[in-house]
Short mmCIF file of N, CA and C in Angstrom, two decimals:
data_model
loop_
_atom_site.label_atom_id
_atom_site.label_comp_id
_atom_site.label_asym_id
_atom_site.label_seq_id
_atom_site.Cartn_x
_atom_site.Cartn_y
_atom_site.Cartn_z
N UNK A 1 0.85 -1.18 0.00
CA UNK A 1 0.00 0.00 0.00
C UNK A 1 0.90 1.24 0.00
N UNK A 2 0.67 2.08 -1.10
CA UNK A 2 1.28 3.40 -0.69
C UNK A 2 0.56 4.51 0.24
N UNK A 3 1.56 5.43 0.55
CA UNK A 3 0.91 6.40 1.24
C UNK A 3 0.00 6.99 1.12
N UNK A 4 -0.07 7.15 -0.36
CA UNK A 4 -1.07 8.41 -0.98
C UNK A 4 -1.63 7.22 -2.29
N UNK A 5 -2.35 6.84 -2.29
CA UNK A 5 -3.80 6.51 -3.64
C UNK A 5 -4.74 6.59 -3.35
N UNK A 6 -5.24 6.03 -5.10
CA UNK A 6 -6.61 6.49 -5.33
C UNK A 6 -6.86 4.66 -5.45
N UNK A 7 -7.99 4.65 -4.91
CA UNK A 7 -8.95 3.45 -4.92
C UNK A 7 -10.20 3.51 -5.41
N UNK A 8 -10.64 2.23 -6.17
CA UNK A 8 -12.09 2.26 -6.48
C UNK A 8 -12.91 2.07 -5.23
N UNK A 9 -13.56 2.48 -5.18
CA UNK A 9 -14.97 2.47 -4.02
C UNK A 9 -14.84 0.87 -3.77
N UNK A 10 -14.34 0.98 -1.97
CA UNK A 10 -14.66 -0.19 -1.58
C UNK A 10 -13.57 -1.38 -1.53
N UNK A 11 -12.56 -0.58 -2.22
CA UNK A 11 -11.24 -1.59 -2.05
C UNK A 11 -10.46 -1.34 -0.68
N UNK A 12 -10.39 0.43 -0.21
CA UNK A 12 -9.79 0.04 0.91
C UNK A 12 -10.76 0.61 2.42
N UNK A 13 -10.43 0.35 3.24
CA UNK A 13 -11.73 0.99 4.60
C UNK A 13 -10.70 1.23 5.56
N UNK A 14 -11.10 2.00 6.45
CA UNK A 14 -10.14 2.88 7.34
C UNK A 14 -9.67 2.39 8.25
N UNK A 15 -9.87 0.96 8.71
CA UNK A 15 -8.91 0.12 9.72
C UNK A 15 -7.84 -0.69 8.78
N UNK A 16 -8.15 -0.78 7.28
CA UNK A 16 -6.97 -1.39 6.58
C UNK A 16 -5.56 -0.26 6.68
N UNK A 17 -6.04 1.22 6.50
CA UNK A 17 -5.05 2.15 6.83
C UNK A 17 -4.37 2.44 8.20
N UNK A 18 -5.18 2.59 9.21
CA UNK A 18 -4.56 2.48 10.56
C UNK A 18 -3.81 0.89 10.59
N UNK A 19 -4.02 0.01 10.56
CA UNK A 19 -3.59 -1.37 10.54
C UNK A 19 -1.93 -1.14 9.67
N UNK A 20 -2.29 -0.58 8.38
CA UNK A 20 -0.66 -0.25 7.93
C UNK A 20 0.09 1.04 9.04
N UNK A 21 -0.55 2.03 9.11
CA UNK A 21 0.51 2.71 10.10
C UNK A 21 0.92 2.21 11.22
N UNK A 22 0.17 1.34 11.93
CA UNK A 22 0.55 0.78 12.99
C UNK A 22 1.61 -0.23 12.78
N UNK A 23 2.46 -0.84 11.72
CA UNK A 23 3.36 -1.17 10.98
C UNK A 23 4.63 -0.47 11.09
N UNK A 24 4.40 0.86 11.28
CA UNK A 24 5.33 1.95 10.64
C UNK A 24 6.30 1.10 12.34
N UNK A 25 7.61 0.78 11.61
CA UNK A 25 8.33 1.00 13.27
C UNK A 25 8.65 2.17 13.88
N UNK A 26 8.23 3.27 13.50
CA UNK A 26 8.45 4.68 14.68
C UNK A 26 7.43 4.43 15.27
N UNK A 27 6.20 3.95 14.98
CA UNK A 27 4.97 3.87 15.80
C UNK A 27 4.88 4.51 17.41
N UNK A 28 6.14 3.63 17.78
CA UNK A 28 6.29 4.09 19.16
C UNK A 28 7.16 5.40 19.77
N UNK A 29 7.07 6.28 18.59
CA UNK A 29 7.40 7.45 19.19
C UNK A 29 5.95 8.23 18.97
N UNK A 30 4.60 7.70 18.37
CA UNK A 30 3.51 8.39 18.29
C UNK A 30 2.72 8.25 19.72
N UNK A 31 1.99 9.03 19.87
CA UNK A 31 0.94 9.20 21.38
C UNK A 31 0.29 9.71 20.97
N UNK A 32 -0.50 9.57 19.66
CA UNK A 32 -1.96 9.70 18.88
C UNK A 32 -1.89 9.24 17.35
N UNK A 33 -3.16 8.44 16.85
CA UNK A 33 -3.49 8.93 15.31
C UNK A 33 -4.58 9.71 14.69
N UNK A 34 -4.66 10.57 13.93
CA UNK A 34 -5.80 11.44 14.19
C UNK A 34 -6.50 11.33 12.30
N UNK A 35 -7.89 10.77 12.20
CA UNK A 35 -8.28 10.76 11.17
C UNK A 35 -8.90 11.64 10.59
N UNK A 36 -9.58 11.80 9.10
CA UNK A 36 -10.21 12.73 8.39
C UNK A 36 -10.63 11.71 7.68
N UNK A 37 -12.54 11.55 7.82
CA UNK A 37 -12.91 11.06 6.72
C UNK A 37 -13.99 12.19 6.32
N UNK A 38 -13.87 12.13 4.65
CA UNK A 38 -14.46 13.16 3.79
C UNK A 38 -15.82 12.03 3.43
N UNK A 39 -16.89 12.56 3.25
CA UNK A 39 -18.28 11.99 2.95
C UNK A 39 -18.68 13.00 1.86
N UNK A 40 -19.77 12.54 1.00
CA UNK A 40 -20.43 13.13 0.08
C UNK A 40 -21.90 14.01 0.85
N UNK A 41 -21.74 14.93 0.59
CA UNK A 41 -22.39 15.84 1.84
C UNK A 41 -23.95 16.07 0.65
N UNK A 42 -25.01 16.01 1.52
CA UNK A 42 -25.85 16.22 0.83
C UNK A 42 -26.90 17.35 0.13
N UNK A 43 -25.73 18.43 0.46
CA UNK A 43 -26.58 19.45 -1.04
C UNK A 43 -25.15 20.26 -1.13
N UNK A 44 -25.16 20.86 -1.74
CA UNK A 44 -23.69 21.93 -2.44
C UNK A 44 -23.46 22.97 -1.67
N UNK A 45 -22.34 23.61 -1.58
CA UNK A 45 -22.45 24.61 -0.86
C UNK A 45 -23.68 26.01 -0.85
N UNK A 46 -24.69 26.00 -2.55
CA UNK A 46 -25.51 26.57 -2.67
C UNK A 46 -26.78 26.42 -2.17
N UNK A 47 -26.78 24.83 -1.22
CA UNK A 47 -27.99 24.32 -1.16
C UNK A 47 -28.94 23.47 -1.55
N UNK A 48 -28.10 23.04 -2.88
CA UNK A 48 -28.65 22.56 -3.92
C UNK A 48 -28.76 21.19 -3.23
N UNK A 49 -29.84 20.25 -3.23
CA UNK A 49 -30.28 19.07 -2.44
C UNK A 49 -29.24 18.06 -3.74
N UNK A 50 -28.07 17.32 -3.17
CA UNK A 50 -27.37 15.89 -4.01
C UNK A 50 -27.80 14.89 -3.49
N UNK A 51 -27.86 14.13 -4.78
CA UNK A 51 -28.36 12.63 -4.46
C UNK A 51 -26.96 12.09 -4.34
N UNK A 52 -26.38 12.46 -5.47
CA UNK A 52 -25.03 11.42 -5.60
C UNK A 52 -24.13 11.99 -6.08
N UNK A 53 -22.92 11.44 -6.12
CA UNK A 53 -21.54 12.00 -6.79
C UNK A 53 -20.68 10.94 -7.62
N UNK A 54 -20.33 11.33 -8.84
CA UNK A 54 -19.05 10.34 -9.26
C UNK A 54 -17.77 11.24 -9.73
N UNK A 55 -16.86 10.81 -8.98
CA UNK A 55 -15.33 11.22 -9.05
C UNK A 55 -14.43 10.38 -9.81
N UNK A 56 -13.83 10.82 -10.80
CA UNK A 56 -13.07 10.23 -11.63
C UNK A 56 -11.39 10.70 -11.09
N UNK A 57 -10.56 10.52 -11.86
CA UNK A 57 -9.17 10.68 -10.99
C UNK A 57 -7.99 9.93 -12.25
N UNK A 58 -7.09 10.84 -12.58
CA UNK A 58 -5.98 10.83 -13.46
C UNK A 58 -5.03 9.91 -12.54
N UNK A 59 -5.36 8.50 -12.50
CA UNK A 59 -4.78 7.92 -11.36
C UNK A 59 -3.22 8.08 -11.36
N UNK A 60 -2.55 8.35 -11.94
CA UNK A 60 -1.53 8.02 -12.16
C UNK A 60 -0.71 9.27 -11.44
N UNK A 61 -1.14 10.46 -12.13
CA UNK A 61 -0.50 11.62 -11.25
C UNK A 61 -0.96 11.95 -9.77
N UNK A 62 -2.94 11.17 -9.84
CA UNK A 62 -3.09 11.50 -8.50
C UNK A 62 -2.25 10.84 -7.34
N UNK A 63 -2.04 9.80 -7.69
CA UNK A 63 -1.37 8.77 -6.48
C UNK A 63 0.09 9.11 -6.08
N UNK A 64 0.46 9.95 -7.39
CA UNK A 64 2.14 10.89 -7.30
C UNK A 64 1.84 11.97 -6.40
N UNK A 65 1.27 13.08 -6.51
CA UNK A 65 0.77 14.03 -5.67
C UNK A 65 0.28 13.61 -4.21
N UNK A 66 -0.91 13.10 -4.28
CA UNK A 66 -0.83 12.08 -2.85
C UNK A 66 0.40 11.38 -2.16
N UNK A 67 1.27 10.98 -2.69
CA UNK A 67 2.46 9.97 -1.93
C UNK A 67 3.13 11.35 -1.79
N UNK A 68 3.68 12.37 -2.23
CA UNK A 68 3.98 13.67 -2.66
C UNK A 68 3.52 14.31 -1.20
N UNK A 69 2.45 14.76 -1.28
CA UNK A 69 1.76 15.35 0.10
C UNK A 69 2.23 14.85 1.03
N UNK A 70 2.21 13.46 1.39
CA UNK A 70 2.39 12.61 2.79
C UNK A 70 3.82 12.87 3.01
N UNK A 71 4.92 12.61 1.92
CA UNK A 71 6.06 12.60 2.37
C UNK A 71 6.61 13.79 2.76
N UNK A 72 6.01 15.31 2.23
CA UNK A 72 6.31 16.17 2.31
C UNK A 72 6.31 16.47 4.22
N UNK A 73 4.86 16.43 4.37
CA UNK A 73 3.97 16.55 5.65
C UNK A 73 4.84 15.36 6.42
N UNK A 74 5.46 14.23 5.97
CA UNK A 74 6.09 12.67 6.67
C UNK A 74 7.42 13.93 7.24
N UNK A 75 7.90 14.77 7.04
CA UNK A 75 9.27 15.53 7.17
C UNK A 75 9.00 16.35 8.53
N UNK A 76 8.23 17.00 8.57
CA UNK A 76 7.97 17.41 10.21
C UNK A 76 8.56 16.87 11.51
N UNK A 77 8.36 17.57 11.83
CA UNK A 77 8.89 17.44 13.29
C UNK A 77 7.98 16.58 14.29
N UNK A 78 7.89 15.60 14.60
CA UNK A 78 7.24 14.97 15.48
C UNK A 78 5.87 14.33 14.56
N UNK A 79 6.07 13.91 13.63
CA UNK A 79 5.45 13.48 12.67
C UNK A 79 5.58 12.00 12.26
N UNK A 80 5.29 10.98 12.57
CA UNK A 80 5.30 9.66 11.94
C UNK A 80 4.91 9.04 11.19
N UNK A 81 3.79 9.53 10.66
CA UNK A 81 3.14 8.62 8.94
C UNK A 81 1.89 9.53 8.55
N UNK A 82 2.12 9.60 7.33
CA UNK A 82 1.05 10.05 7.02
C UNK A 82 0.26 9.23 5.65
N UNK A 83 -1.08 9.09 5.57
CA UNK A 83 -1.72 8.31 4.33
C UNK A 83 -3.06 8.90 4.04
N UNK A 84 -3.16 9.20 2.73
CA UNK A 84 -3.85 9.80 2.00
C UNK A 84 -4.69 8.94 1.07
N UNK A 85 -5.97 8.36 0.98
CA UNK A 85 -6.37 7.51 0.42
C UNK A 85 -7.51 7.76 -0.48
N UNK A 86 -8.08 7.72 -1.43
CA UNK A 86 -9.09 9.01 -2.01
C UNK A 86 -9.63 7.88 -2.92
N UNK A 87 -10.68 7.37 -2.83
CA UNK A 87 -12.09 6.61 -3.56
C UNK A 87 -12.50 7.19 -4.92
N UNK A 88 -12.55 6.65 -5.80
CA UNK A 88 -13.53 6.99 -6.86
C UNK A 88 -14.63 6.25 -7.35
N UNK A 89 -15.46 6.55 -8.05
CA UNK A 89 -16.89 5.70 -8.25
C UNK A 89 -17.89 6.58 -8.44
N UNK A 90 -19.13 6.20 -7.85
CA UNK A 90 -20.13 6.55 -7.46
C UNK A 90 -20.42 6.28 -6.55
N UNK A 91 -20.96 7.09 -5.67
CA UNK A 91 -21.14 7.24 -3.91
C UNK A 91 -22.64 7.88 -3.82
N UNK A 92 -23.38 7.77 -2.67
CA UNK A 92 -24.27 8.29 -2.08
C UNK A 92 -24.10 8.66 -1.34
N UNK A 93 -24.75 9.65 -1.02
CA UNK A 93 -24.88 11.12 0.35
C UNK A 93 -24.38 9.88 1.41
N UNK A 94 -23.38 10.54 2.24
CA UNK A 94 -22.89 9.79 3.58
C UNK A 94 -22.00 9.01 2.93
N UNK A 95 -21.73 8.31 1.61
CA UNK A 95 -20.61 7.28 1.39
C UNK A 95 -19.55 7.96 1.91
N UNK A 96 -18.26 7.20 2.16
CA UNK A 96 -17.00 7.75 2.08
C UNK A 96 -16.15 7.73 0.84
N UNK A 97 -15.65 9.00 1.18
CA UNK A 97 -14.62 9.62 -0.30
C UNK A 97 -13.15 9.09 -0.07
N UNK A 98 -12.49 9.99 1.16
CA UNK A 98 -11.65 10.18 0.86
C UNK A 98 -11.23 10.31 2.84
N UNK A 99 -9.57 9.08 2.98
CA UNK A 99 -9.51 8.88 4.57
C UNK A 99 -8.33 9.68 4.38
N UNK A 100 -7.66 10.81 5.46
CA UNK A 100 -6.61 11.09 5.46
C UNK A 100 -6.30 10.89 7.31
N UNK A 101 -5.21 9.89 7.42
CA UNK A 101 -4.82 9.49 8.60
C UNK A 101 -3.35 10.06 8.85
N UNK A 102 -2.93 10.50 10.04
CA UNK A 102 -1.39 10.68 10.83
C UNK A 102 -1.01 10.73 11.71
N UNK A 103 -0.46 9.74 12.00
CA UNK A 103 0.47 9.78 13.17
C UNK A 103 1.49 10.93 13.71
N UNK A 104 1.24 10.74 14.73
CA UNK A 104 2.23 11.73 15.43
C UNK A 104 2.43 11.38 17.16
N UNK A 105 3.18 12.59 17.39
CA UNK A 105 3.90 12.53 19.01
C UNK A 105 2.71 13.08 19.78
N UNK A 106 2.53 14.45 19.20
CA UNK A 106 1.88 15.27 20.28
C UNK A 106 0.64 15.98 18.75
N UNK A 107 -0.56 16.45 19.92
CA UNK A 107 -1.82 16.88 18.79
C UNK A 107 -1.21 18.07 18.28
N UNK A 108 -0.59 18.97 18.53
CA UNK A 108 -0.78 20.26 18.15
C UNK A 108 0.04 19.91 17.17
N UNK A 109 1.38 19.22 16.37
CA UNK A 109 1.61 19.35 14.85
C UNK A 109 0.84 17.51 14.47
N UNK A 110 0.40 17.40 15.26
CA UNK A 110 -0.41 16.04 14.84
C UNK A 110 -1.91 16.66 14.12
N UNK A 111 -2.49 17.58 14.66
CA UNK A 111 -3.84 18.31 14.01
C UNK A 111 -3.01 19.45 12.69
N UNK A 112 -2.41 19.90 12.97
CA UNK A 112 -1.72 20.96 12.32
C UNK A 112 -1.41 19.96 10.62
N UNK A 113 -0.81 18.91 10.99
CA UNK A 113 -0.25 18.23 9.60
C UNK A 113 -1.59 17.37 9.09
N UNK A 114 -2.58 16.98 10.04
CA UNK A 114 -3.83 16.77 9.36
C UNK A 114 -4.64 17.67 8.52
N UNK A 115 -4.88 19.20 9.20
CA UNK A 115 -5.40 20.06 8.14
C UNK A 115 -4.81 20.22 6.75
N UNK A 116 -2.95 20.08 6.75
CA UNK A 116 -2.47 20.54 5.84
C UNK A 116 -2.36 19.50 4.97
N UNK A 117 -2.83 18.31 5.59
CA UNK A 117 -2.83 16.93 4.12
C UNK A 117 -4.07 17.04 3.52
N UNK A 118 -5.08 17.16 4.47
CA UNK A 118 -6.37 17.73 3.84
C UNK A 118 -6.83 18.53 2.61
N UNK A 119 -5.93 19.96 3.07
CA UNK A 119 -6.10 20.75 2.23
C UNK A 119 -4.93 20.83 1.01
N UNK A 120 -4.39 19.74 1.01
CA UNK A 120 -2.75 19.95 -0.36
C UNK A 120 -3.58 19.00 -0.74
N UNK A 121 -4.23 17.78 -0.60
CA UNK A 121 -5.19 16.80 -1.41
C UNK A 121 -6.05 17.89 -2.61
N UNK A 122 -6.64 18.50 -1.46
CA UNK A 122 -8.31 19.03 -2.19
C UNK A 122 -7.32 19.94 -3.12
N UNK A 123 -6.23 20.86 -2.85
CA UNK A 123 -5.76 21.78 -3.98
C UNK A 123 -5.17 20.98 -4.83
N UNK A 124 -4.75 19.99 -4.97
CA UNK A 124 -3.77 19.77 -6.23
C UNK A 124 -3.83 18.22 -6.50
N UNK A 125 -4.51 17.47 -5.59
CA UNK A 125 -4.42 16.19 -6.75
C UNK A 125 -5.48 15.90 -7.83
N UNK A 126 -5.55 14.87 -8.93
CA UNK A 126 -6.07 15.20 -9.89
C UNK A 126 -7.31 14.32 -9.76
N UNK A 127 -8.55 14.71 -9.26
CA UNK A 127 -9.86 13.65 -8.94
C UNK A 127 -10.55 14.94 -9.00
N UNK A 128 -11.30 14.53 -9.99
CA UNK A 128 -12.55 15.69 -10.21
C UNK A 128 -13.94 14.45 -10.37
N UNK A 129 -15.04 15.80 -10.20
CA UNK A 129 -16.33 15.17 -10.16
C UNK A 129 -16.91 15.00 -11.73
N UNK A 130 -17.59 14.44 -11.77
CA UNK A 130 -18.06 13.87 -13.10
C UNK A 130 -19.78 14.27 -13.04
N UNK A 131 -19.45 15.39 -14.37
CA UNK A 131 -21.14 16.08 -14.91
C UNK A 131 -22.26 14.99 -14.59
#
């Protein structure tokens, strides 16, 4: 498993990812793992009531950018693993999208490197929604 891919809906679930970090042998310099799971939220930021979503994904660069993110964010200071895992398919309101998990020592760059895998995913890897 790499750090950072893209999966079809349903290949991976969020104890297969904690189960690999808990692998990592620094493990035991962590004293938390802190998750992010993204869901298909059910109307748009306009309001607009969604039934469903399908996300497609340039797998090839996305899973570069993703492994990319983690290792970047993996360089920190008190930082032990990071994994970025991002679903495509078709989903319904509440499915899960997209798990971003990391280990760390202490919460404050343990939350700190969670927002920032979060948000380097949503800016720059290549998974867009489908008309």
């Amino acid at each position: 498993m790499r750090r950072g891919e893209v999966h079809n809906k349903g290949e991976i679930n969020l104890m297969d990812i904690i189960d690999e970090i808990k692998k990592n042998p620094d493990l035991s310099k962590a004293g938390a793992i802190a998750c992010f799971i993204g869901i298909v939220r059910g109307e748009t930021q306009d309001g607009v009531p969604v039934d469903k979503l399908e996300l497609e994904a340039y797998e090839e660069k996305a899973n570069e950018t993703l492994t990319n993110i983690c290792e970047e964010i993996r360089k920190r200071e008190g930082i032990i693993d990071v994994q970025i895992h991002h679903n495509v398919g078709e989903f319904k309101v509440g499915e899960e999208l997209v798990y971003v998990v990391v280990a760390g020592g202490h919460r404050k760059e343990l939350f700190s490197a969670l927002i920032d895998a979060v948000e380097g995913y949503k800016k720059e890897a290549q998974i867009w929604k489908v008309a």
